[in-house]
Coordinates of C-alpha atoms in Angstrom, one line a residue:
Chain B
M1 CA -25.9 11.7 -24.1
S2 CA -27.5 13.3 -21.1
R3 CA -26.5 13.1 -17.7
L4 CA -29.7 11.0 -16.7
Q5 CA -29.2 8.7 -19.5
K6 CA -25.7 8.1 -18.6
Q7 CA -26.7 7.5 -14.8
G8 CA -29.4 5.1 -16.2
L9 CA -27.1 3.3 -18.2
L10 CA -24.7 3.0 -15.5
L11 CA -27.3 1.7 -12.9
I12 CA -28.5 -0.7 -15.3
A13 CA -24.8 -2.0 -16.2
I14 CA -24.0 -2.2 -12.2
A15 CA -27.2 -4.0 -11.5
L16 CA -26.6 -6.7 -14.4
V17 CA -23.0 -7.0 -13.4
E18 CA -23.9 -7.6 -9.8
I19 CA -26.6 -10.0 -10.7
A20 CA -24.2 -11.9 -13.1
L21 CA -22.0 -12.4 -10.1
L22 CA -24.2 -13.7 -7.9
A23 CA -25.4 -15.9 -10.5
N24 CA -21.7 -17.3 -11.5
M25 CA -21.2 -18.0 -7.7
V26 CA -24.6 -19.9 -7.7
H27 CA -23.4 -21.6 -11.0
S28 CA -20.0 -22.9 -9.8
R29 CA -21.2 -24.3 -6.8
V30 CA -23.9 -26.5 -8.3
G31 CA -21.4 -27.5 -10.8
L32 CA -19.3 -28.6 -8.0
L33 CA -21.7 -30.2 -6.0
K34 CA -23.1 -32.2 -9.2
K35 CA -19.7 -33.3 -10.6
G36 CA -17.3 -33.1 -7.9
Q37 CA -16.1 -36.6 -6.6
E38 CA -17.8 -37.8 -3.3
V39 CA -15.8 -38.3 -0.2
L40 CA -17.1 -39.3 3.2
I41 CA -14.9 -37.6 6.1
E42 CA -15.6 -38.0 10.0
T43 CA -16.2 -34.9 12.0
G44 CA -16.9 -33.5 15.4
N45 CA -18.3 -30.0 15.8
F46 CA -19.5 -27.3 17.7
D47 CA -21.5 -24.0 16.7
P48 CA -21.1 -20.4 17.1
R49 CA -22.5 -17.4 14.9
D50 CA -21.2 -15.7 11.9
L51 CA -21.3 -11.8 11.5
F52 CA -23.2 -11.8 8.0
R53 CA -24.3 -15.5 7.7
G54 CA -25.9 -16.4 11.0
D55 CA -25.5 -19.5 13.2
Y56 CA -23.5 -22.3 12.0
V57 CA -22.2 -25.6 13.0
S58 CA -18.2 -25.7 13.0
F59 CA -16.9 -29.1 11.6
N60 CA -13.7 -30.1 13.7
H61 CA -13.1 -33.0 11.2
Q62 CA -10.1 -35.1 10.8
L63 CA -8.4 -33.6 8.0
T64 CA -7.9 -30.3 10.3
R65 CA -5.0 -31.7 11.8
L66 CA -2.5 -33.8 9.9
S67 CA 0.2 -35.8 11.5
L68 CA 3.4 -35.3 9.2
K69 CA 5.1 -38.6 10.7
D70 CA 2.2 -40.5 10.0
L71 CA 1.7 -39.4 6.4
G72 CA 3.6 -39.7 3.1
G73 CA 4.5 -37.0 0.8
D74 CA 6.3 -33.6 1.7
D75 CA 7.1 -32.5 5.4
N76 CA 8.3 -28.9 5.0
F77 CA 5.2 -26.4 4.9
P78 CA 5.3 -22.6 5.1
R79 CA 2.5 -21.2 7.3
G80 CA -0.6 -20.0 5.3
S81 CA 0.6 -22.0 2.1
D82 CA -1.7 -24.4 0.3
V83 CA -1.4 -28.1 0.8
W84 CA -2.8 -30.9 -1.2
V85 CA -4.2 -33.8 0.7
V86 CA -4.2 -37.1 -1.0
L87 CA -7.4 -39.0 0.8
E88 CA -8.4 -42.8 0.3
P89 CA -11.2 -44.6 1.4
D90 CA -10.8 -47.1 4.1
A91 CA -12.9 -50.6 4.4
S92 CA -16.0 -48.7 5.7
G93 CA -15.9 -46.1 2.9
V94 CA -14.7 -43.1 5.0
S95 CA -12.0 -41.2 3.3
R96 CA -8.4 -41.0 5.3
P97 CA -5.4 -38.7 4.5
V98 CA -2.6 -40.9 3.1
S99 CA -0.2 -38.2 2.1
V100 CA 0.3 -34.5 2.0
H101 CA 1.9 -32.4 -0.5
R102 CA 3.0 -28.8 -1.4
D103 CA 1.7 -28.7 -5.1
R104 CA -0.7 -30.6 -7.2
S105 CA 1.6 -32.6 -9.1
V106 CA 0.7 -36.0 -7.7
E107 CA -0.9 -39.0 -9.2
T108 CA -4.4 -39.2 -7.8
V109 CA -5.6 -42.7 -9.7
G110 CA -8.1 -44.4 -7.3
T111 CA -7.8 -41.7 -4.8
T112 CA -9.0 -38.2 -4.0
I113 CA -6.9 -35.0 -3.9
I114 CA -8.4 -31.9 -1.7
K115 CA -7.0 -28.4 -1.4
G116 CA -6.6 -26.9 2.1
Q117 CA -4.7 -24.2 3.5
V118 CA -2.1 -24.2 6.6
R119 CA -2.9 -22.3 9.5
V120 CA -0.7 -23.4 12.3
L121 CA 2.2 -25.7 12.0
S122 CA 5.0 -27.8 13.8
K123 CA 7.7 -29.8 12.7
T124 CA 5.7 -32.7 13.2
S125 CA 2.2 -31.5 12.3
L126 CA 0.1 -29.2 10.5
S127 CA -2.9 -27.8 12.7
N128 CA -6.3 -26.0 11.7
V129 CA -5.9 -26.8 8.1
T130 CA -8.9 -25.5 6.3
Y131 CA -10.9 -26.5 3.1
G132 CA -13.7 -24.5 2.8
I133 CA -15.9 -27.1 4.5
E134 CA -15.7 -26.3 7.8
R135 CA -18.7 -24.2 8.4
Y136 CA -22.2 -25.7 8.0
F137 CA -25.0 -22.9 8.4
V138 CA -28.1 -23.9 10.2
P139 CA -31.4 -21.9 11.0
E140 CA -31.1 -19.6 14.1
G141 CA -31.1 -21.5 17.5
T142 CA -30.9 -24.7 15.9
G143 CA -26.8 -25.6 15.9
R144 CA -26.9 -26.5 19.4
A145 CA -29.9 -29.1 18.6
L146 CA -28.0 -30.8 15.5
E147 CA -24.5 -30.7 17.9
Q148 CA -26.6 -32.8 20.3
A149 CA -28.3 -35.1 17.7
A150 CA -24.9 -35.8 16.0
G151 CA -23.3 -37.6 18.7
K152 CA -20.6 -40.2 17.8
D153 CA -20.1 -41.5 14.0
F154 CA -21.0 -38.1 12.4
F155 CA -19.8 -37.6 9.0
I156 CA -19.8 -35.0 6.1
I157 CA -20.2 -35.8 2.6
V158 CA -18.1 -34.0 0.5
A159 CA -17.9 -33.1 -3.2
V160 CA -14.3 -32.4 -4.1
A161 CA -13.8 -31.2 -7.6
P162 CA -10.3 -31.9 -10.0
S163 CA -9.0 -28.6 -8.6
G164 CA -8.9 -29.7 -5.1
E165 CA -11.9 -27.2 -4.5
A166 CA -14.3 -28.8 -1.9
A167 CA -17.9 -28.4 -0.9
I168 CA -20.5 -29.8 1.8
K169 CA -22.8 -32.3 -0.1
G170 CA -24.6 -33.9 2.9
L171 CA -24.3 -35.2 6.3
K172 CA -24.8 -38.5 7.6
R173 CA -24.9 -40.2 11.2
G174 CA -24.4 -43.6 12.0
G175 CA -24.6 -44.8 7.9
K176 CA -27.9 -42.9 7.8
L177 CA -28.1 -39.8 5.4
I178 CA -29.5 -37.1 7.7
Y179 CA -29.2 -34.1 5.1
E180 CA -28.6 -33.8 1.5
E181 CA -27.7 -30.4 0.2
P182 CA -30.2 -29.4 -2.7
L183 CA -28.7 -28.0 -5.7
F184 CA -30.6 -24.5 -5.5
Chain K
M1 CA -14.3 26.3 7.0
F2 CA -17.9 25.8 5.5
Y3 CA -19.8 28.5 4.0
R4 CA -21.9 29.7 6.6
N5 CA -19.0 30.0 9.1
R6 CA -17.0 31.8 6.4
L7 CA -19.8 34.1 5.5
A8 CA -20.5 34.9 9.3
A9 CA -16.8 35.6 9.8
D10 CA -16.2 37.9 7.0
L11 CA -19.9 39.8 7.8
E12 CA -18.1 40.3 11.5
R13 CA -15.0 41.8 9.8
W14 CA -17.0 43.8 7.7
E15 CA -18.9 45.3 10.3
S16 CA -16.0 46.0 12.6
S17 CA -14.3 47.7 9.6
G18 CA -17.3 49.9 9.1
F19 CA -18.5 48.7 5.7
I20 CA -21.9 47.6 7.1
D21 CA -23.7 48.0 10.1
A22 CA -25.0 45.6 12.8
Q23 CA -28.5 45.5 11.1
T24 CA -27.5 45.0 7.9
R25 CA -25.3 42.1 8.8
A26 CA -27.9 40.3 10.6
A27 CA -30.1 41.1 7.8
M28 CA -27.8 39.3 5.3
L29 CA -26.8 36.5 7.4
A30 CA -30.6 35.6 7.8
D31 CA -31.2 36.1 4.1
A32 CA -28.2 33.6 3.6
E33 CA -29.5 31.1 6.0
S34 CA -33.2 31.3 4.8
R35 CA -31.6 30.0 1.5
W36 CA -29.5 27.3 3.2
P37 CA -30.4 24.0 1.5
R38 CA -32.2 22.2 4.3
L39 CA -31.7 19.0 2.3
E40 CA -28.8 18.4 4.3
L41 CA -31.1 16.7 6.9
G42 CA -32.8 14.8 4.0
T43 CA -29.4 13.4 2.9
V44 CA -28.8 12.5 6.5
I45 CA -32.2 10.8 6.9
S46 CA -32.3 9.0 3.7
V47 CA -28.9 7.6 4.2
L48 CA -29.6 6.4 7.5
A49 CA -32.9 4.7 6.1
A50 CA -30.6 2.9 3.7
V51 CA -28.4 1.8 6.4
L52 CA -31.2 0.4 8.3
I53 CA -32.8 -1.5 5.2
V54 CA -29.5 -2.8 4.5
L55 CA -29.0 -3.9 8.1
G56 CA -32.5 -5.6 7.9
V57 CA -31.6 -7.5 4.8
I58 CA -28.5 -8.7 6.0
T59 CA -29.9 -9.9 9.3
F60 CA -33.0 -11.5 7.4
V61 CA -30.2 -13.6 5.4
A62 CA -28.4 -14.3 8.9
A63 CA -31.6 -15.8 10.2
N64 CA -31.4 -18.5 7.6
W65 CA -35.3 -18.7 7.7
Q66 CA -36.7 -22.1 6.2
E67 CA -40.1 -20.8 5.6
I68 CA -39.1 -19.4 2.2
P69 CA -37.0 -21.8 0.3
R70 CA -33.6 -20.6 -0.4
L71 CA -33.9 -20.1 -4.3
W72 CA -36.9 -17.7 -3.4
R73 CA -34.7 -15.7 -0.7
L74 CA -32.1 -15.2 -3.6
A75 CA -34.9 -14.3 -5.8
L76 CA -36.0 -11.4 -3.3
I77 CA -32.2 -10.3 -2.7
V78 CA -32.0 -10.2 -6.4
A79 CA -35.3 -8.2 -6.5
V80 CA -34.2 -5.7 -3.8
V81 CA -30.7 -5.0 -5.9
S82 CA -32.8 -4.4 -9.3
A83 CA -35.5 -2.2 -7.2
A84 CA -32.7 -0.3 -5.5
Y85 CA -31.0 0.8 -8.7
G86 CA -34.3 1.2 -10.4
S87 CA -35.4 3.5 -7.5
A88 CA -32.4 5.4 -7.8
F89 CA -32.8 6.3 -11.6
V90 CA -36.4 7.5 -10.8
A91 CA -34.8 9.5 -8.1
F92 CA -32.3 11.2 -10.2
R93 CA -34.8 11.8 -13.0
A94 CA -36.9 13.6 -10.4
S95 CA -33.8 15.3 -9.1
A96 CA -34.0 13.9 -5.9
D97 CA -30.2 13.0 -5.8
Y98 CA -30.0 12.3 -2.0
L99 CA -32.9 9.5 -2.2
A100 CA -31.0 8.4 -5.5
H101 CA -27.9 7.9 -3.5
A102 CA -29.7 6.2 -0.6
A103 CA -30.9 3.8 -2.9
I104 CA -27.9 3.1 -4.5
L105 CA -26.4 2.4 -1.0
I106 CA -29.4 -0.3 -0.6
G107 CA -28.4 -1.9 -4.0
V108 CA -24.8 -2.2 -2.9
G109 CA -25.7 -3.3 0.5
A110 CA -28.0 -5.9 -0.9
F111 CA -25.3 -7.3 -3.4
G112 CA -23.2 -8.0 -0.4
A113 CA -26.5 -9.7 1.4
G114 CA -26.9 -11.7 -1.9
I115 CA -23.3 -12.8 -1.6
M116 CA -23.6 -13.9 1.9
L117 CA -26.9 -16.0 1.2
I118 CA -25.2 -17.8 -1.5
S119 CA -22.3 -18.6 0.7
Q120 CA -24.4 -19.7 3.5
M121 CA -26.9 -21.5 0.8
Y122 CA -23.8 -23.8 0.0
H123 CA -21.8 -23.5 3.4
I124 CA -18.8 -21.7 1.9
S125 CA -16.3 -21.2 5.0
G126 CA -13.3 -20.4 3.5
D127 CA -13.6 -17.7 0.9
T128 CA -15.3 -14.9 3.3
S129 CA -12.1 -12.6 2.7
T130 CA -12.7 -13.1 -1.2
F131 CA -16.4 -12.2 -0.7
L132 CA -15.6 -9.1 1.4
M133 CA -13.1 -7.9 -1.2
M134 CA -15.8 -8.3 -4.0
W135 CA -18.4 -6.7 -1.8
M136 CA -16.0 -3.6 -1.2
A137 CA -14.9 -3.7 -5.0
A138 CA -18.6 -3.4 -5.9
A139 CA -19.0 -0.5 -3.4
G140 CA -16.1 1.3 -4.7
I141 CA -16.8 0.8 -8.2
T142 CA -20.2 2.0 -7.9
G143 CA -19.5 4.6 -6.0
A144 CA -16.9 5.9 -8.3
L145 CA -19.1 5.7 -11.3
L146 CA -22.3 7.2 -9.9
H147 CA -20.4 9.8 -7.7
S148 CA -22.2 8.3 -4.9
K149 CA -20.5 9.5 -1.4
P150 CA -22.3 6.8 0.7
S151 CA -21.4 4.0 -1.5
L152 CA -17.5 5.2 -1.2
T153 CA -18.0 5.4 2.7
A154 CA -19.4 2.0 2.6
A155 CA -16.5 0.7 0.4
V156 CA -14.2 2.1 3.0
L157 CA -15.9 0.6 6.0
L158 CA -16.0 -2.9 4.0
A159 CA -12.1 -2.4 3.3
V160 CA -11.8 -2.2 7.2
I161 CA -13.5 -5.0 7.9
W162 CA -12.1 -7.3 4.9
S163 CA -8.4 -6.2 6.1
Y164 CA -9.2 -7.2 9.8
W165 CA -11.1 -10.5 8.4
T166 CA -8.2 -11.6 6.5
R167 CA -5.6 -10.8 9.0
S168 CA -7.3 -12.4 11.6
H169 CA -8.1 -15.5 9.5
S170 CA -4.7 -15.8 7.9
G171 CA -3.2 -18.1 10.7
M172 CA -0.2 -16.0 10.4
G173 CA -0.2 -14.4 13.9
N174 CA 2.0 -11.6 15.1
G175 CA 4.0 -9.9 12.6
Y176 CA 1.6 -10.5 9.8
Y177 CA 0.9 -7.1 7.9
H178 CA -2.3 -7.0 5.6
L179 CA -0.3 -4.7 3.1
A180 CA -3.1 -4.9 0.6
F181 CA -5.2 -2.7 2.5
L182 CA -2.7 0.3 2.0
P183 CA -3.1 0.4 -2.0
V184 CA -6.9 0.2 -1.6
A185 CA -7.0 2.7 0.8
A186 CA -5.0 5.0 -1.4
V187 CA -7.3 4.3 -4.3
L188 CA -10.3 5.0 -1.9
A189 CA -8.8 8.4 -1.0
A190 CA -8.2 9.4 -4.4
L191 CA -11.7 8.8 -5.0
M192 CA -12.6 11.1 -2.3
W193 CA -10.2 13.7 -3.6
R194 CA -12.0 13.1 -6.9
E195 CA -15.6 14.1 -5.4
R196 CA -13.7 17.1 -3.6
W197 CA -15.2 15.5 -0.4
R198 CA -13.4 16.3 2.8
T199 CA -15.3 14.4 5.0
G200 CA -14.5 11.2 2.8
I201 CA -10.8 12.0 3.4
Y202 CA -11.1 12.0 7.0
V203 CA -13.2 8.6 6.6
V204 CA -10.4 7.1 4.7
T205 CA -7.9 8.7 7.0
F206 CA -9.3 7.3 10.1
A207 CA -9.7 3.7 8.5
V208 CA -5.9 3.7 7.9
L209 CA -5.5 4.8 11.6
V210 CA -7.5 1.8 12.8
W211 CA -5.4 -0.5 10.2
C212 CA -2.2 0.7 11.9
I213 CA -3.5 0.2 15.4
G214 CA -4.4 -3.3 14.5
N215 CA -1.6 -4.3 12.6
I216 CA 1.0 -2.8 15.1
F217 CA -0.7 -4.3 18.2
G218 CA 0.3 -7.5 16.1
F219 CA 3.8 -6.5 16.3
A220 CA 4.4 -5.2 19.6
A221 CA 1.8 -5.4 22.5
R222 CA 1.4 -1.9 24.2
L223 CA 2.8 0.2 21.4
D224 CA -0.4 0.6 20.2
L225 CA -1.4 2.5 23.1
I226 CA 1.7 4.7 23.2
V227 CA 1.2 5.5 19.2
A228 CA -2.6 6.3 19.9
A229 CA -1.7 8.4 22.8
G230 CA 0.6 10.2 20.9
G231 CA -1.9 10.7 18.3
V232 CA -4.4 12.1 20.7
L233 CA -1.9 14.5 21.9
I234 CA -1.1 15.7 18.5
A235 CA -4.7 15.7 17.2
S236 CA -6.1 17.4 20.3
A237 CA -3.5 20.2 19.8
P238 CA -5.8 22.4 17.5
I239 CA -8.2 22.3 20.2
F240 CA -6.2 24.4 22.2
R241 CA -5.3 26.7 19.5
S242 CA -7.9 29.5 19.4
R243 CA -8.5 32.0 16.8
K244 CA -8.5 34.3 19.4
P245 CA -5.5 34.8 21.7
E246 CA -7.3 34.0 24.9
F247 CA -7.4 30.3 26.4
S248 CA -10.8 28.8 25.1
F249 CA -11.9 26.8 27.9
D250 CA -15.4 25.6 26.3
N251 CA -13.4 24.5 23.4
L252 CA -11.4 21.9 26.0
L253 CA -14.6 21.0 27.7
V254 CA -16.3 19.9 24.0
G255 CA -13.5 18.4 23.0
C256 CA -13.0 16.3 26.3
G257 CA -17.1 15.6 26.3
L258 CA -16.8 14.2 22.7
V259 CA -13.9 12.2 23.6
L260 CA -15.6 11.0 26.9
G261 CA -19.0 10.3 25.3
F262 CA -17.7 8.6 22.3
G263 CA -15.2 6.4 24.3
G264 CA -17.9 5.5 26.8
L265 CA -20.2 4.3 23.9
I266 CA -17.4 2.2 22.6
Y267 CA -16.8 0.8 25.8
A268 CA -20.2 0.2 26.3
M269 CA -20.0 -2.2 23.4
L270 CA -17.7 -4.3 24.7
E271 CA -18.9 -7.7 26.0
V272 CA -19.5 -6.8 29.7
A273 CA -22.2 -8.2 31.8
E274 CA -22.6 -4.9 33.9
P275 CA -21.2 -1.5 33.5
S276 CA -19.4 -2.2 37.1
E277 CA -17.4 -5.0 35.3
L278 CA -16.4 -2.6 32.7
M279 CA -12.4 -2.1 33.3
K280 CA -12.2 -6.1 34.0
Y281 CA -12.6 -6.9 30.4
V282 CA -10.8 -4.0 28.5
M283 CA -8.2 -5.2 26.6
P284 CA -5.1 -2.9 25.5
E285 CA -6.3 -3.5 21.7
Q286 CA -9.8 -2.4 22.4
A287 CA -8.3 0.6 24.4
G288 CA -6.0 1.2 21.5
I289 CA -9.2 1.2 19.2
V290 CA -11.1 3.5 21.7
L291 CA -7.9 6.1 21.6
V292 CA -7.8 6.2 17.7
L293 CA -11.7 6.9 18.0
A294 CA -11.0 9.6 20.3
I295 CA -8.3 11.3 17.9
F296 CA -11.3 11.2 15.1
T297 CA -13.6 12.8 17.8
A298 CA -10.9 15.4 18.7
L299 CA -10.9 16.1 15.1
S300 CA -14.5 16.7 14.7
A301 CA -14.5 18.9 17.8
E302 CA -11.8 21.0 16.2
L303 CA -14.0 21.2 12.8
T304 CA -17.0 22.5 14.6
R305 CA -14.8 24.9 16.9
Q306 CA -16.1 27.8 15.2
Q307 CA -19.8 26.8 15.4
N308 CA -22.4 28.3 17.7
R309 CA -21.5 26.5 20.9
T310 CA -24.9 25.6 22.3
H311 CA -24.9 22.6 19.5
Y312 CA -22.2 21.0 21.3
I313 CA -24.1 20.6 24.7
E314 CA -27.1 19.3 22.5
A315 CA -24.9 16.6 20.8
L316 CA -23.3 15.6 24.2
I317 CA -26.7 15.3 25.6
A318 CA -27.8 13.1 22.9
M319 CA -24.7 11.1 23.4
G320 CA -25.2 10.9 26.9
L321 CA -28.6 9.5 26.0
A322 CA -27.3 7.2 23.9
V323 CA -24.7 5.8 26.1
F324 CA -27.4 5.5 28.8
A325 CA -29.7 3.7 26.6
L326 CA -26.7 1.1 25.5
F327 CA -26.3 0.5 29.0
G328 CA -29.8 -0.1 29.4
L329 CA -29.7 -2.6 26.8
K330 CA -26.5 -4.2 28.3
G331 CA -28.2 -4.4 31.5
A332 CA -31.3 -5.9 30.0
G333 CA -29.4 -8.6 28.2
K334 CA -30.6 -11.3 30.9
L335 CA -34.2 -10.3 30.8
W336 CA -34.8 -10.4 26.7
T337 CA -36.5 -13.5 26.4
A338 CA -39.0 -12.4 29.1
T339 CA -39.3 -8.9 28.4
P340 CA -38.3 -8.3 24.9
L341 CA -40.8 -5.0 24.9
Y342 CA -38.2 -3.4 27.2
D343 CA -35.5 -3.8 24.7
W344 CA -37.7 -2.3 22.0
I345 CA -38.5 0.7 24.0
L346 CA -34.6 1.1 25.0
A347 CA -33.7 0.9 21.4
A348 CA -36.4 3.3 20.3
I349 CA -35.7 6.1 22.7
A350 CA -32.0 5.7 21.7
L351 CA -32.6 6.1 18.0
T352 CA -35.3 8.8 18.6
G353 CA -32.3 10.9 20.7
L354 CA -29.9 10.5 18.0
I355 CA -32.3 11.3 15.5
L356 CA -33.7 14.3 16.9
A357 CA -29.9 15.3 17.6
Y358 CA -29.6 15.1 13.8
R359 CA -32.4 17.4 13.3
T360 CA -31.1 19.7 15.8
E361 CA -27.5 19.9 14.4
A362 CA -28.9 19.9 10.7
S363 CA -30.9 23.1 11.4
N364 CA -27.7 24.8 12.5
H365 CA -25.6 23.3 9.7
S366 CA -23.1 21.9 12.1
R367 CA -21.4 19.3 10.3
G368 CA -18.8 18.1 12.6
V369 CA -21.4 17.6 15.1
F370 CA -23.1 15.8 12.3
L371 CA -20.1 13.5 11.7
V372 CA -19.8 12.4 15.3
V373 CA -23.6 11.6 16.0
S374 CA -23.7 9.8 12.5
L375 CA -20.8 7.5 13.8
L376 CA -22.7 7.1 17.2
I377 CA -25.9 6.2 15.2
T378 CA -23.5 3.3 13.5
A379 CA -22.3 2.3 16.8
E380 CA -26.0 2.1 18.1
L381 CA -27.0 0.2 15.1
M382 CA -24.3 -2.3 15.4
V383 CA -24.9 -2.7 19.0
I384 CA -28.5 -3.7 17.9
Y385 CA -27.4 -6.0 15.3
F386 CA -24.8 -8.1 17.5
K387 CA -27.3 -8.2 20.4
T388 CA -30.2 -8.7 18.2
M389 CA -34.0 -7.8 19.2
G390 CA -34.5 -11.1 20.4
S391 CA -34.2 -13.0 17.3
Y392 CA -32.7 -12.4 13.9
L393 CA -35.8 -12.2 12.4
S394 CA -37.6 -9.7 14.7
T395 CA -34.1 -7.5 14.5
S396 CA -34.6 -7.6 10.6
A397 CA -38.2 -6.4 11.2
F398 CA -37.1 -3.5 13.5
F399 CA -34.2 -2.5 10.9
I400 CA -36.5 -2.7 7.9
G401 CA -39.7 -1.0 9.7
C402 CA -37.4 1.8 11.1
G403 CA -35.8 2.1 7.5
L404 CA -39.0 2.3 5.5
L405 CA -40.2 4.9 8.2
L406 CA -37.2 7.0 7.8
A407 CA -37.4 6.8 4.0
G408 CA -41.0 7.7 3.9
F409 CA -40.1 10.6 6.0
A410 CA -37.1 11.7 3.7
T411 CA -39.4 11.6 0.9
T412 CA -42.2 13.8 2.5
M413 CA -39.4 16.2 3.6
L414 CA -38.7 16.3 -0.3
L415 CA -41.9 17.1 -1.3
V416 CA -42.6 19.6 1.6
E417 CA -39.3 21.4 0.4
R418 CA -40.4 21.2 -3.4
R419 CA -43.8 22.8 -2.4
K420 CA -42.1 25.7 -0.4
V421 CA -39.9 26.4 -3.6
V422 CA -43.1 26.5 -5.6
A423 CA -45.1 28.7 -3.4

């Protein structure tokens, strides 16, 4: 095989692997949005800018800070560790945390369990817990408008996979769906 | 020491030993220089074009432009990846290796833009570190398989960004060391070594220094300054060591000038409204990084020590021009919405100055200054990227327009060189 043929084959292989990786990313997110269990989470927001992905609205939702004394489950978490939060819908259909655990080995009949990561912790609370649903990317310059329009009663609709992985599925304000995430 | 310098030194020695006369020495050097591959400039310009196009694609993604449906945007990115690798093959077939490596760099960059586009499409916020690692791995593997130095350099840059991002988003605070960076840096250094590319080794060394400073700063405030200052002193030592016994004032001047020029440029990148407010906002962490960059600059000065020194002056003028233009950009920040043309003119002046400096240095084979000017251009592009030319879309258009222009220039150069060879 000549050097040029080898280079050609390598270039084709690299292009195919890279395109396959991109396709796999899309496939896994579409699967999560399609099949994941849907929960509604109350949130506030503000908008900064990401280095690679442009403007976004950052959600400061109610699962970001968890008060250990008000929740069941475990109470000793190392910083940076994974946490599993059990959610239960209240009378209005909004999912609220009921317990927080160090591992996945908890019964979830009639409830949803979402996986997060602890950033800051104290003896009584976990702060800045992230779930991968904290950023909502918007067209350039429109973040502030969305923030002002959001006001109170602003919710994110989240799809949660059995593994606890979560994805933003839509936005709701005052019971009205204002955005629904297309699959493609 | 590079071939030209070694040859010049040898010829001088042979002349003084009486093996050849002055006329023969000059004729031999002129003959060697006339056969010197001028494609160095082509490499630089084509890689610069690739960097501009990649920045343009990333900025296009960041614009999150809704006029084009997101699936079409993704298809566009996949098309860019495929076209880039296809172009690389065509360039390899035409024995235009430097154009091929530039195209590979575009492919690697567009792949990263694709990752970021998908994470933007699906609002994925928690996996940025994994995405950066994936991008870095793709750049490293592509660079290793295709012996592509620009891709390997991109992998080093991405490794630094990946490490910084992971550490700053870990929530672990001070005392957390992102040790995973070190084996990655070792692998990248081994790949540079395999390519027998000395500049690549320097780039990895520089990345490790930046990592050290970033991590040490978390351990103890101000320690980074002491370490960096010590590093500068050690790195500056060779500048004072002249091959000839007498003290070399111009080396010192050049070293200081380059350090000041480079430091000034980085300072200009800090978030300040006016140059007069500069010192108020300088954080120890940033000062540490400036000092590490100064070490690198001093090493570059040492690398170019044996060169014809008039080139240093040209490089300094280019840097001064860049710093001036950057301050202009900063000052114009408030007026951007009113006078976008002003920004374009300033940015164009700065870029033109730097490209002219490249050209001058290229014709004189001064690679050390090349390296410094390359870093300056990168810094300049980063500033434009962060500040944006009015909006993401217009910045993207600016980058892609400049990139295509330079790509056309590099291709024309190749054709002219080929015609000369045939003639």
